PDB file of C-alpha atoms in Angstrom:
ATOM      1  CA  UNK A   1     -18.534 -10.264 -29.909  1.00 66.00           C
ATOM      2  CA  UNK A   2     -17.001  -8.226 -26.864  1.00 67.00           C
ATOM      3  CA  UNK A   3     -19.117 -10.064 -24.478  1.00 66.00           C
ATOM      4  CA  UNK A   4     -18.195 -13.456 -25.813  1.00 61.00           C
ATOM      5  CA  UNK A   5     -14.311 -12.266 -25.806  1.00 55.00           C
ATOM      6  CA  UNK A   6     -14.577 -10.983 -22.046  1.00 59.00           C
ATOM      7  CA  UNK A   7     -16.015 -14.753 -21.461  1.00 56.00           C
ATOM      8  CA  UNK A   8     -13.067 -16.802 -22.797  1.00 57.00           C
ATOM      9  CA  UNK A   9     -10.895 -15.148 -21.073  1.00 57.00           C
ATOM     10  CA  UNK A  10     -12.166 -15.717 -18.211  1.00 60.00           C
ATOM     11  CA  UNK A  11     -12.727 -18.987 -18.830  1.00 65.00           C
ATOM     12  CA  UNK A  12      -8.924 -19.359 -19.805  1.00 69.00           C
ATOM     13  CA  UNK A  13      -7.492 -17.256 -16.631  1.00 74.00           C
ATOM     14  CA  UNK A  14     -10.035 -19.396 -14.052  1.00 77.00           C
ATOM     15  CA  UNK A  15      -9.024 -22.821 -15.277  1.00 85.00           C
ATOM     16  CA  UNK A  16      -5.258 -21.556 -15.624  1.00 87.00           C
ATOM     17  CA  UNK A  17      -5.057 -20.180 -11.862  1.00 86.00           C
ATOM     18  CA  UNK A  18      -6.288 -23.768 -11.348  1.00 87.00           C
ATOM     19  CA  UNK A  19      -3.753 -25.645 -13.469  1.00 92.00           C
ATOM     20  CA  UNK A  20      -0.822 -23.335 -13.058  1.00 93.00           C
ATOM     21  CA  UNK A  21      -0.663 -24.734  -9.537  1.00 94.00           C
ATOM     22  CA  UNK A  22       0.005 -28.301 -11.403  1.00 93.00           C
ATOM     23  CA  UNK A  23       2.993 -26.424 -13.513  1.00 95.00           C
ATOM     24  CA  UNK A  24       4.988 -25.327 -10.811  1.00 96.00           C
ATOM     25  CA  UNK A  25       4.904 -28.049  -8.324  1.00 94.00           C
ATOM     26  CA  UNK A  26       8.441 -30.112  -8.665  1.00 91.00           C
ATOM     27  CA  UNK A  27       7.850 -33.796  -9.907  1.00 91.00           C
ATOM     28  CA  UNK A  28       6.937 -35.843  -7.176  1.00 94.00           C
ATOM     29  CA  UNK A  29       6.578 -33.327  -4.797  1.00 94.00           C
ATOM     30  CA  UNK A  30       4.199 -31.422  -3.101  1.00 93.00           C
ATOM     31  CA  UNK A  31       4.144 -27.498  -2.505  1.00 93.00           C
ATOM     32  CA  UNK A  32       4.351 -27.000   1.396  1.00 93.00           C
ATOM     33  CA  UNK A  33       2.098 -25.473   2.339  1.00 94.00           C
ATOM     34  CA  UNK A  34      -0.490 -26.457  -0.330  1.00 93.00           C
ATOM     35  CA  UNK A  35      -1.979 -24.217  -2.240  1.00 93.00           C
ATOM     36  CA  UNK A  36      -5.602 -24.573  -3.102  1.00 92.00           C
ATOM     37  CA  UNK A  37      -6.560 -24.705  -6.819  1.00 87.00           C
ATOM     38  CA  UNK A  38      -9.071 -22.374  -7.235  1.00 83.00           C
ATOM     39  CA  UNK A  39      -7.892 -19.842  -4.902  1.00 84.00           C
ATOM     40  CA  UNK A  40      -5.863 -16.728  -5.129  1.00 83.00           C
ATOM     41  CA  UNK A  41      -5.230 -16.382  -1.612  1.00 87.00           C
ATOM     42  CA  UNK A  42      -1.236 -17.369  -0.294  1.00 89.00           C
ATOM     43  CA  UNK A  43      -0.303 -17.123  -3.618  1.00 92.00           C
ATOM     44  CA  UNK A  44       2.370 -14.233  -4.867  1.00 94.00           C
ATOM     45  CA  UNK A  45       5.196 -13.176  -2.603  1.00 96.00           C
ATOM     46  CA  UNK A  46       2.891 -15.140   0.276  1.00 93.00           C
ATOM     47  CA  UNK A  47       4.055 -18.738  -0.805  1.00 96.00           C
ATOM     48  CA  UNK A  48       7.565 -20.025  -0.990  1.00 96.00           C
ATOM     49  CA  UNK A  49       7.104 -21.045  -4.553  1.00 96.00           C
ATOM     50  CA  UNK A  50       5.522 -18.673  -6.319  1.00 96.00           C
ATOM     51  CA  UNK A  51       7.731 -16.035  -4.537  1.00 97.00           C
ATOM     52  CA  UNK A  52      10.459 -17.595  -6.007  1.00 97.00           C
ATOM     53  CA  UNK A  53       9.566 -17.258  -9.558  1.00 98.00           C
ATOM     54  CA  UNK A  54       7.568 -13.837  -9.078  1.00 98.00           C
ATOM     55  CA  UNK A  55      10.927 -12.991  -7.694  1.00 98.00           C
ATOM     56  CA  UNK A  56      12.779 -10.352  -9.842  1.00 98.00           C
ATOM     57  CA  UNK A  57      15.955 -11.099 -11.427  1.00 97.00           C
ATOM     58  CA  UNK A  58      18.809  -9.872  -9.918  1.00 95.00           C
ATOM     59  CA  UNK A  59      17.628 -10.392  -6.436  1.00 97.00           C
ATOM     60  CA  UNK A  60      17.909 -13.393  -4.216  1.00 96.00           C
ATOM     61  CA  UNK A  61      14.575 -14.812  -3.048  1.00 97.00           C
ATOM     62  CA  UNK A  62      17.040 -17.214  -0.696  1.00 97.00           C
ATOM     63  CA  UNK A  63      17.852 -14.063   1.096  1.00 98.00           C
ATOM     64  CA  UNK A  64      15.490 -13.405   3.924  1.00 97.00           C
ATOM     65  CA  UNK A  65      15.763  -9.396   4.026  1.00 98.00           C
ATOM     66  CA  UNK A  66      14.923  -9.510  -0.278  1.00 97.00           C
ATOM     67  CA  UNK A  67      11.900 -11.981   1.084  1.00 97.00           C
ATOM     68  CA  UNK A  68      10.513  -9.602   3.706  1.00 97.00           C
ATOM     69  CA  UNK A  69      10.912  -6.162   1.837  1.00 97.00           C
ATOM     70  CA  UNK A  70       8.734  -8.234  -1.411  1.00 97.00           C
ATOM     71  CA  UNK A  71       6.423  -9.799   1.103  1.00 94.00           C
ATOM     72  CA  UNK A  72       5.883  -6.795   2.466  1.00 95.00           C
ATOM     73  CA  UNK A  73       6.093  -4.287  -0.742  1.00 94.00           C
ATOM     74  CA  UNK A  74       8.647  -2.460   0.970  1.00 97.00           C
ATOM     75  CA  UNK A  75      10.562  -3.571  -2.101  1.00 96.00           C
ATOM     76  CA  UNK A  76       8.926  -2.107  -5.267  1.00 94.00           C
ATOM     77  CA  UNK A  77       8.749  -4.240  -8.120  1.00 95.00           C
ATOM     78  CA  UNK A  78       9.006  -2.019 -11.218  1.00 94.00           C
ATOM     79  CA  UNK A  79       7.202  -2.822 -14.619  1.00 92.00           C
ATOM     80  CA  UNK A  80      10.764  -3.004 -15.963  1.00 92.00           C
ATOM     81  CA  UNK A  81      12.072  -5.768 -13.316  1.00 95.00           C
ATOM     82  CA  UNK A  82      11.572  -9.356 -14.796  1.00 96.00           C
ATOM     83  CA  UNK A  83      10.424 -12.061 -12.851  1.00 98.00           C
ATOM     84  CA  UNK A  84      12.534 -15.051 -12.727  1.00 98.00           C
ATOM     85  CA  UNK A  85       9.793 -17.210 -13.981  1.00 97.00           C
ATOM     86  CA  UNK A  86      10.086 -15.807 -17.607  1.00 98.00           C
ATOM     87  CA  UNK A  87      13.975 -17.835 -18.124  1.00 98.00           C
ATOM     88  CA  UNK A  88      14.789 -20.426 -18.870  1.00 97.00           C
ATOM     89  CA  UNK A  89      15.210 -22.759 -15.539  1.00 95.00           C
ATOM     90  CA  UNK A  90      14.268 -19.392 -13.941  1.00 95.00           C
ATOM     91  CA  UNK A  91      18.016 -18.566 -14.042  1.00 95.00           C
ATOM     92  CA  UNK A  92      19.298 -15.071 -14.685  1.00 96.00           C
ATOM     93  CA  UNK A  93      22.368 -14.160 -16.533  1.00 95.00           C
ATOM     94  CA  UNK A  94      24.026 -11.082 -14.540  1.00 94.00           C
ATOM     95  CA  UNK A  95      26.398 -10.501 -17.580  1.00 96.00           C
ATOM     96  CA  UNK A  96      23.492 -11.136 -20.072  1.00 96.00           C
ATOM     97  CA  UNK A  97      20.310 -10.208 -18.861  1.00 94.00           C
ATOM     98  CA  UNK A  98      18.619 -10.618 -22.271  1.00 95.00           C
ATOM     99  CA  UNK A  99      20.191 -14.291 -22.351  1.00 95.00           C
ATOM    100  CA  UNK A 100      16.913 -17.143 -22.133  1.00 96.00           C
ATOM    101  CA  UNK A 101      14.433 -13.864 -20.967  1.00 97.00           C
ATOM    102  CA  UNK A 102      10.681 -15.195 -22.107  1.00 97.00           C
ATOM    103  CA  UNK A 103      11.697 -18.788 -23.265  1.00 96.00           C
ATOM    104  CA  UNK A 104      10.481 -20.111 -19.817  1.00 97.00           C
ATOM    105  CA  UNK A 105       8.955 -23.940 -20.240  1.00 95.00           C
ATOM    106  CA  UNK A 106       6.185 -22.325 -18.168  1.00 96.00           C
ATOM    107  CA  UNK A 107       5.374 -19.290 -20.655  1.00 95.00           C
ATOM    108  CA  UNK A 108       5.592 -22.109 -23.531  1.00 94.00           C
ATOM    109  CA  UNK A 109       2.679 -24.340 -21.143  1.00 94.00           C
ATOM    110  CA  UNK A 110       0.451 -21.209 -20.589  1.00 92.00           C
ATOM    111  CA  UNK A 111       0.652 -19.870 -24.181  1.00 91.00           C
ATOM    112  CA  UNK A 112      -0.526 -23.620 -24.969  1.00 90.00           C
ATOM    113  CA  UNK A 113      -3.206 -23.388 -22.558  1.00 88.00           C
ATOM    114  CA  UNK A 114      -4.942 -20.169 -23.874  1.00 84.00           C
ATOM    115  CA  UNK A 115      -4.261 -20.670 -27.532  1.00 84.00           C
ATOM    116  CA  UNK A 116      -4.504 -24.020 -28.114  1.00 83.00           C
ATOM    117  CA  UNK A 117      -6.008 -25.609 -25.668  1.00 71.00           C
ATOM    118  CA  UNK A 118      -5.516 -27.033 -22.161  1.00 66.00           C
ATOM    119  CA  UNK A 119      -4.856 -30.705 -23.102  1.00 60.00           C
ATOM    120  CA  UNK A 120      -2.408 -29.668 -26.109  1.00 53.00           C
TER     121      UNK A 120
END
């Protein structure tokens, strides 16, 4: 049973690296520069994209300094900083940080993805 566990998930997490690229391009665009589907490499704090919504709330990613010191990990991210990707429109309320937190459209597509199943 453990073995057949350990190989849906990584079934799920290998075609979700692939399809998560799909998810966060904006409609009718294209992420500059591309990222490869089935690649982890320029991904994280390394792209423009998914820097932004790895990027944790309360910090600007549009601020070059906040972009070098993540890119860099001279800015820690703690386990209790959350990334803007988990709110809604990836927009963090100052006043009410607890305000959208985990009702991202993308958290709602990858719980889809692994529970369901990818075409649902």
């Amino acid at each position: 049973i453990q073995k057949g566990t350990s190989v849906a998930r990584s079934d799920d997490m290998k075609s979700m690296k692939a399809t998560i690229v799909d998810w966060i391009t904006p409609k009718g665009q294209a992420l500059i520069p591309h990222i490869p589907r089935n690649a982890k490499t320029g991904r994280g704090f390394h792209h423009e994209r998914t820097g932004a919504l790895l990027c944790p709330a309360g910090y600007e990613w549009a601020n070059s300094e906040t972009k070098a010191k993540l890119h860099s990990s001279q800015l820690q991210v703690a386990g209790d900083q959350w990334p803007l990707f988990l709110y809604v429109d990836y927009s963090y309320d100052v006043e009410d940080p607890w305000n959208s937190l985990l009702r991202s459209s993308l958290l709602v597509l990858a719980y889809r993805h692994i529970f369901t199943s990818p075409s649902s």
